[in-house]
């Protein structure tokens, strides 16, 4: 039996010599050290031995098991260490490689333009305010001096909100001008100087020049002795800060029910400096906003006495401002979500 045992030990150790991977080492263990195998087989023969022989053989069996287990442990450690060293060599980090640039998000061009507009008017003493995107017909039109069924309403094709019968007529606001009434009613009879940025909606045919949703920034100043000269000075300062020291503006007579007199304001085309080009349709001027002196009826609706108070108001489209500033050819880019467009800003 002992001879058999030594034979098995010799063979096991010889096989172990040749092992180079952890996987074949595990196979070796299940061959020699598991509950079934040559050594377990030999142990079973112990029953036939005499009582004197049994302890000697038993000890010998244990000694062989221990020696194989020891050899196994040592080789296992060695193989694992080797494998780790190979992995480390293979996965080594090359700290001299250039880094990959992380893609960074950025602000939407409209947001950037809004922030620029807000910065300029804050510096001129205007507070930034917001007013609701959904308004009653009363606020969107009536209080702004649009008579019922007046053709001026056709300037702004309107989305109406479905309401239960008997409720007041409700609309998606077609401009930020109803914010004028909200602001005046909040501040009257104190003077007020606010800008009101926000989204507006019109039932437009979507084209390169018009979208169903767009932003406006309303401006309103009401106080004693406010004149058209203040409006002009404020807007000239805005144009200078937005477009640079060369910027020039002009007023053209126009019509809005809520201002009297009303004007449209053009900026000299920055692409051709007024010589005439495709962008300004060869006129040398680009329309940037609508404005005027607040109509006495609107002042009254806001809570001011038009005999004592006067004011100016203007409304500009930041998308339009950005289109002109960056030479963008189609307003539909703004809400397209197209990264090729957005990443340019
Ligand atoms: N609300 C006008 C529009 O949307 C613009 C405007 C605002 C005109 C304030 C005059 C004064 O066309």
Coordinates of C-alpha atoms and ligand atoms in Angstrom, one line a residue:
X1 CA 0.0 0.0 0.0
X2 CA 2.8 2.4 0.9
X3 CA 4.5 1.6 -2.3
X4 CA 1.3 2.3 -4.2
X5 CA 1.0 5.6 -2.3
X6 CA 4.5 6.6 -3.1
X7 CA 3.9 5.8 -6.7
X8 CA 0.8 8.1 -6.8
X9 CA 2.7 10.8 -5.0
X10 CA 5.6 10.6 -7.5
X11 CA 3.2 10.8 -10.4
X12 CA 1.2 13.6 -9.0
X13 CA 4.3 15.7 -8.4
X14 CA 5.7 15.0 -11.8
X15 CA 2.4 16.1 -13.4
X16 CA 2.5 19.2 -11.3
X17 CA 5.9 20.1 -12.6
X18 CA 4.4 20.5 -16.1
X19 CA 1.5 22.7 -15.1
X20 CA 1.6 26.3 -16.2
X21 CA -2.0 27.6 -15.9
X22 CA -4.4 28.0 -13.0
X23 CA -7.1 26.0 -15.0
X24 CA -5.0 22.9 -15.4
X25 CA -3.9 23.2 -11.7
X26 CA -7.6 23.0 -10.7
X27 CA -8.0 19.9 -12.8
X28 CA -4.9 18.4 -11.1
X29 CA -6.5 19.1 -7.7
X30 CA -9.7 17.4 -8.6
X31 CA -7.8 14.4 -9.9
X32 CA -5.5 13.9 -6.8
X33 CA -7.0 15.7 -3.8
X34 CA -10.8 15.2 -4.3
X35 CA -13.0 12.8 -2.3
X36 CA -12.8 10.3 -5.2
X37 CA -9.3 9.6 -6.6
X38 CA -6.3 7.3 -6.2
X39 CA -5.5 8.4 -2.7
X40 CA -9.0 8.0 -1.5
X41 CA -9.0 4.6 -3.2
X42 CA -5.9 3.5 -1.3
X43 CA -7.4 4.8 2.0
X44 CA -10.3 2.5 1.6
X45 CA -8.0 -0.5 1.8
X46 CA -7.0 0.4 5.4
X47 CA -9.9 -1.7 6.7
X48 CA -8.1 -4.8 5.7
X49 CA -4.9 -3.9 7.7
X50 CA -4.0 -5.2 11.1
X51 CA -4.4 -2.9 14.1
X52 CA -0.5 -2.4 14.3
X53 CA -0.1 -1.5 10.7
X54 CA -3.1 0.8 10.5
X55 CA -1.6 3.9 12.3
X56 CA 1.6 3.8 10.3
X57 CA -0.2 3.6 7.0
X58 CA -2.7 6.2 8.1
X59 CA 0.1 8.7 9.0
X60 CA 1.8 8.1 5.7
X61 CA -1.5 8.8 3.8
X62 CA -1.9 12.0 5.7
X63 CA 1.7 13.0 5.0
X64 CA 1.2 12.5 1.3
X65 CA -2.0 14.4 1.2
X66 CA -0.3 17.3 3.1
X67 CA 2.7 17.3 0.8
X68 CA 0.5 17.4 -2.3
X69 CA -1.7 20.1 -0.8
X70 CA 1.4 22.1 0.1
X71 CA 2.8 21.7 -3.5
X72 CA -0.6 22.7 -4.8
X73 CA -0.8 25.9 -2.7
X74 CA 2.7 27.0 -3.6
X75 CA 2.1 26.6 -7.3
X76 CA -1.3 28.2 -7.1
X77 CA 0.2 31.3 -5.5
X78 CA 3.0 31.4 -8.1
X79 CA 0.6 31.1 -11.0
X80 CA -1.8 33.7 -9.8
X81 CA 1.1 36.2 -9.2
X82 CA 2.4 35.5 -12.7
X83 CA -1.0 36.0 -14.2
X84 CA -1.4 39.3 -12.4
X85 CA 2.0 40.5 -13.6
X86 CA 1.0 39.6 -17.2
X87 CA -2.3 41.5 -16.8
X88 CA -0.5 44.6 -15.4
X89 CA 2.0 44.5 -18.2
X90 CA -0.8 44.3 -20.7
X91 CA -3.2 46.9 -19.2
X92 CA -0.4 49.4 -18.4
X93 CA -1.7 53.0 -18.6
X94 CA 0.2 55.2 -21.0
X95 CA 0.1 58.5 -19.2
X96 CA 1.7 60.3 -22.1
X97 CA -1.3 59.7 -24.4
X98 CA -3.3 62.8 -25.2
X99 CA -6.7 63.0 -23.4
X100 CA -10.0 62.6 -25.2
X101 CA -12.0 65.8 -25.0
X102 CA -15.2 65.4 -23.0
X103 CA -18.3 66.6 -25.0
X104 CA -19.6 69.6 -23.1
X105 CA -23.1 70.8 -23.3
X106 CA -23.8 74.5 -23.9
X107 CA -26.6 77.0 -23.8
X108 CA -29.1 77.2 -26.6
X109 CA -28.5 80.2 -28.9
X110 CA -31.9 81.7 -27.8
X111 CA -30.9 81.3 -24.2
X112 CA -27.6 83.0 -24.8
X113 CA -29.3 85.8 -26.6
X114 CA -31.9 86.2 -23.9
X115 CA -29.1 86.4 -21.3
X116 CA -27.3 89.0 -23.3
X117 CA -30.5 91.1 -23.7
X118 CA -31.2 90.7 -19.9
X119 CA -27.7 91.8 -19.0
X120 CA -27.9 94.9 -21.2
X121 CA -31.3 96.1 -19.9
X122 CA -30.4 95.2 -16.2
X123 CA -27.5 97.6 -16.6
X124 CA -29.9 100.3 -17.8
X125 CA -32.0 99.9 -14.7
X126 CA -34.7 97.4 -15.9
X127 CA -35.9 94.6 -13.7
X128 CA -36.4 91.2 -15.4
X129 CA -39.9 89.9 -15.0
X130 CA -42.1 87.1 -16.3
X131 CA -45.8 86.8 -17.1
X132 CA -48.0 83.9 -18.0
X133 CA -47.9 82.1 -21.4
X134 CA -51.6 81.5 -21.3
X135 CA -53.8 84.6 -21.0
X136 CA -57.4 85.7 -21.2
X137 CA -58.4 87.3 -24.5
X138 CA -58.9 90.4 -22.3
X139 CA -55.2 90.6 -21.3
X140 CA -53.8 89.6 -24.7
X141 CA -56.0 92.0 -26.7
X142 CA -58.8 93.9 -24.8
X143 CA -56.8 95.7 -22.2
X144 CA -54.2 96.5 -24.9
X145 CA -56.7 98.6 -26.7
X146 CA -57.6 96.1 -29.4
X147 CA -61.4 96.7 -29.9
X148 CA -63.4 93.5 -30.2
X149 CA -63.4 92.2 -33.8
X150 CA -60.9 94.9 -34.8
X151 CA -58.8 93.9 -37.9
X152 CA -55.6 94.5 -35.9
X153 CA -56.2 91.1 -34.3
X154 CA -55.5 89.6 -37.7
X155 CA -51.9 90.7 -37.3
X156 CA -51.6 87.9 -34.7
X157 CA -53.3 84.6 -35.7
X158 CA -54.2 83.1 -32.4
X159 CA -54.4 79.7 -30.8
X160 CA -57.5 79.6 -28.6
X161 CA -57.6 77.3 -25.5
X162 CA -60.7 75.1 -25.3
X163 CA -62.6 76.1 -22.1
X164 CA -65.8 75.0 -20.5
X165 CA -68.9 77.0 -21.7
X166 CA -69.3 80.2 -19.9
X167 CA -65.6 80.7 -19.1
X168 CA -63.8 83.7 -20.4
X169 CA -62.0 83.3 -23.7
X170 CA -58.5 82.0 -23.2
X171 CA -55.5 82.2 -25.6
X172 CA -51.9 81.1 -25.9
X173 CA -50.4 84.6 -25.7
X174 CA -49.5 85.9 -29.1
X175 CA -47.0 88.4 -27.8
X176 CA -45.5 89.4 -24.4
X177 CA -47.4 92.7 -24.4
X178 CA -50.1 91.5 -21.9
X179 CA -47.1 91.5 -19.4
X180 CA -47.3 95.3 -19.7
X181 CA -50.7 95.2 -18.0
X182 CA -49.5 92.8 -15.3
X183 CA -46.5 94.9 -14.5
X184 CA -48.4 98.2 -14.4
X185 CA -51.1 96.8 -12.2
X186 CA -48.4 95.5 -9.9
X187 CA -46.5 98.8 -9.6
X188 CA -49.0 101.6 -10.2
X189 CA -48.8 104.4 -9.2
X190 CA -45.1 104.0 -8.7
X191 CA -42.9 104.3 -11.8
X192 CA -42.0 101.0 -13.5
X193 CA -39.1 99.8 -15.6
X194 CA -39.2 96.1 -16.6
X195 CA -38.4 93.7 -19.3
X196 CA -40.5 90.6 -19.7
X197 CA -38.9 87.7 -21.7
X198 CA -40.9 84.6 -22.6
X199 CA -42.5 82.3 -25.2
X200 CA -45.3 83.4 -27.6
X201 CA -47.5 81.4 -29.9
X202 CA -49.1 82.2 -33.2
X203 CA -50.9 80.0 -35.7
X204 CA -48.4 80.6 -38.4
X205 CA -47.5 78.7 -41.5
X206 CA -44.0 77.5 -40.5
X207 CA -41.4 78.9 -42.9
X208 CA -37.8 79.9 -42.9
X209 CA -39.0 83.2 -41.4
X210 CA -41.8 82.3 -39.0
X211 CA -42.4 79.6 -36.4
X212 CA -45.5 78.8 -34.3
X213 CA -43.5 79.3 -31.1
X214 CA -40.9 82.0 -30.6
X215 CA -39.6 84.2 -27.8
X216 CA -40.2 87.9 -27.3
X217 CA -38.7 90.3 -24.8
X218 CA -41.1 93.1 -23.9
X219 CA -39.8 96.3 -22.4
X220 CA -41.9 98.8 -20.5
X221 CA -41.0 102.1 -18.8
X222 CA -43.7 104.3 -17.2
X223 CA -43.1 107.4 -15.2
X224 CA -43.4 111.2 -15.3
X225 CA -41.9 113.0 -18.2
X226 CA -40.9 109.9 -20.2
X227 CA -40.6 110.8 -23.9
X228 CA -39.9 109.3 -27.3
X229 CA -36.3 110.6 -26.9
X230 CA -35.9 108.2 -23.9
X231 CA -37.2 105.3 -26.0
X232 CA -34.7 106.2 -28.8
X233 CA -31.8 106.6 -26.4
X234 CA -32.6 103.3 -24.7
X235 CA -32.8 101.4 -27.9
X236 CA -29.7 103.0 -29.4
X237 CA -27.8 102.0 -26.3
X238 CA -29.2 98.5 -26.6
X239 CA -28.1 98.2 -30.3
X240 CA -24.6 99.5 -29.4
X241 CA -24.1 97.0 -26.7
X242 CA -25.6 94.1 -28.7
X243 CA -24.0 94.7 -32.1
X244 CA -21.0 97.0 -31.3
X245 CA -20.2 100.7 -31.5
X246 CA -20.9 100.9 -35.2
X247 CA -24.6 100.0 -34.7
X248 CA -27.1 102.6 -35.9
X249 CA -30.9 102.4 -35.6
X250 CA -33.8 104.3 -37.2
X251 CA -37.5 104.6 -36.4
X252 CA -40.1 104.0 -39.0
X253 CA -43.8 105.0 -38.4
X254 CA -46.0 101.9 -37.8
X255 CA -49.2 100.9 -36.1
X256 CA -49.9 98.9 -32.9
X257 CA -53.2 99.4 -31.0
X258 CA -51.4 99.7 -27.7
X259 CA -48.9 102.4 -28.6
X260 CA -49.3 105.9 -30.0
X261 CA -47.3 106.9 -31.8
X262 CA -46.0 103.4 -32.9
X263 CA -42.7 102.7 -34.7
X264 CA -40.8 99.8 -36.1
X265 CA -37.1 100.0 -35.4
X266 CA -34.4 99.0 -37.9
X267 CA -30.7 98.5 -37.4
X268 CA -28.3 99.3 -40.1
X269 CA -27.3 96.0 -41.8
X270 CA -24.1 94.8 -40.1
X271 CA -23.3 92.5 -43.0
X272 CA -23.0 95.2 -45.6
X273 CA -22.9 98.3 -43.3
X274 CA -25.9 99.8 -45.2
X275 CA -24.6 99.3 -48.7
X276 CA -27.3 96.6 -49.5
X277 CA -27.0 92.8 -49.5
X278 CA -29.0 89.6 -49.6
X279 CA -29.5 89.6 -45.8
X280 CA -31.1 93.1 -45.7
X281 CA -32.9 92.5 -49.0
X282 CA -30.8 95.3 -50.5
X283 CA -32.4 98.0 -48.3
X284 CA -29.4 98.5 -46.0
X285 CA -31.6 98.1 -42.9
X286 CA -32.9 95.2 -40.8
X287 CA -36.1 95.3 -38.8
X288 CA -35.3 94.4 -35.2
X289 CA -38.4 95.3 -33.1
X290 CA -41.7 97.1 -32.6
X291 CA -42.1 100.0 -30.2
X292 CA -44.0 103.1 -29.3
X293 CA -45.3 105.4 -26.5
X294 CA -47.8 103.6 -24.3
X295 CA -51.4 104.4 -25.4
X296 CA -53.4 106.5 -22.9
X297 CA -56.1 103.8 -22.8
X298 CA -53.4 101.2 -21.9
X299 CA -51.9 103.4 -19.2
X300 CA -55.4 103.8 -17.7
X301 CA -56.0 100.0 -17.9
X302 CA -52.7 99.6 -16.0
X303 CA -53.8 102.0 -13.3
X304 CA -51.9 105.2 -14.3
X305 CA -53.4 108.6 -14.9
X306 CA -52.4 109.4 -18.5
X307 CA -52.5 113.1 -17.7
X308 CA -49.6 112.7 -15.4
X309 CA -47.8 109.6 -16.6
X310 CA -46.3 108.6 -19.9
X311 CA -44.3 105.6 -20.9
X312 CA -42.7 103.7 -23.7
X313 CA -42.8 100.0 -24.7
X314 CA -41.0 97.8 -27.1
X315 CA -41.1 94.1 -28.1
X316 CA -38.3 92.3 -29.7
X317 CA -37.7 88.7 -30.9
X318 CA -34.5 87.2 -29.6
X319 CA -34.4 84.6 -32.3
X320 CA -34.6 87.4 -34.8
X321 CA -31.8 89.3 -32.9
X322 CA -29.7 86.1 -33.0
X323 CA -30.5 85.4 -36.7
X324 CA -29.2 88.9 -37.6
X325 CA -26.2 88.7 -35.3
X326 CA -25.0 85.3 -36.5
X327 CA -26.4 85.3 -40.1
X328 CA -28.6 82.3 -39.5
X329 CA -30.6 81.5 -42.7
X330 CA -33.7 79.7 -41.3
X331 CA -35.6 80.2 -38.0
X332 CA -36.6 76.5 -38.0
X333 CA -33.0 75.6 -36.9
X334 CA -33.8 76.9 -33.5
X335 CA -36.2 74.2 -32.4
X336 CA -34.9 71.4 -34.6
X337 CA -32.6 70.0 -31.9
X338 CA -30.0 69.5 -34.6
X339 CA -26.6 69.3 -32.9
X340 CA -24.8 70.4 -36.0
X341 CA -26.6 73.8 -35.6
X342 CA -26.5 73.9 -31.8
X343 CA -22.7 73.1 -31.5
X344 CA -21.8 76.3 -33.4
X345 CA -22.8 78.5 -30.5
Ligands
LIG1 N1 -46.4 93.2 -29.3 C1 -45.9 93.7 -30.6 C2 -45.8 92.5 -31.5 O1 -45.8 91.3 -31.1 C3 -44.6 94.3 -30.5 C4 -44.6 95.6 -29.6 C5 -44.4 95.6 -28.3 C6 -44.9 96.8 -30.2 C7 -44.5 96.7 -27.5 C8 -45.0 98.0 -29.5 C9 -44.8 97.9 -28.2 O2 -45.7 92.6 -32.7

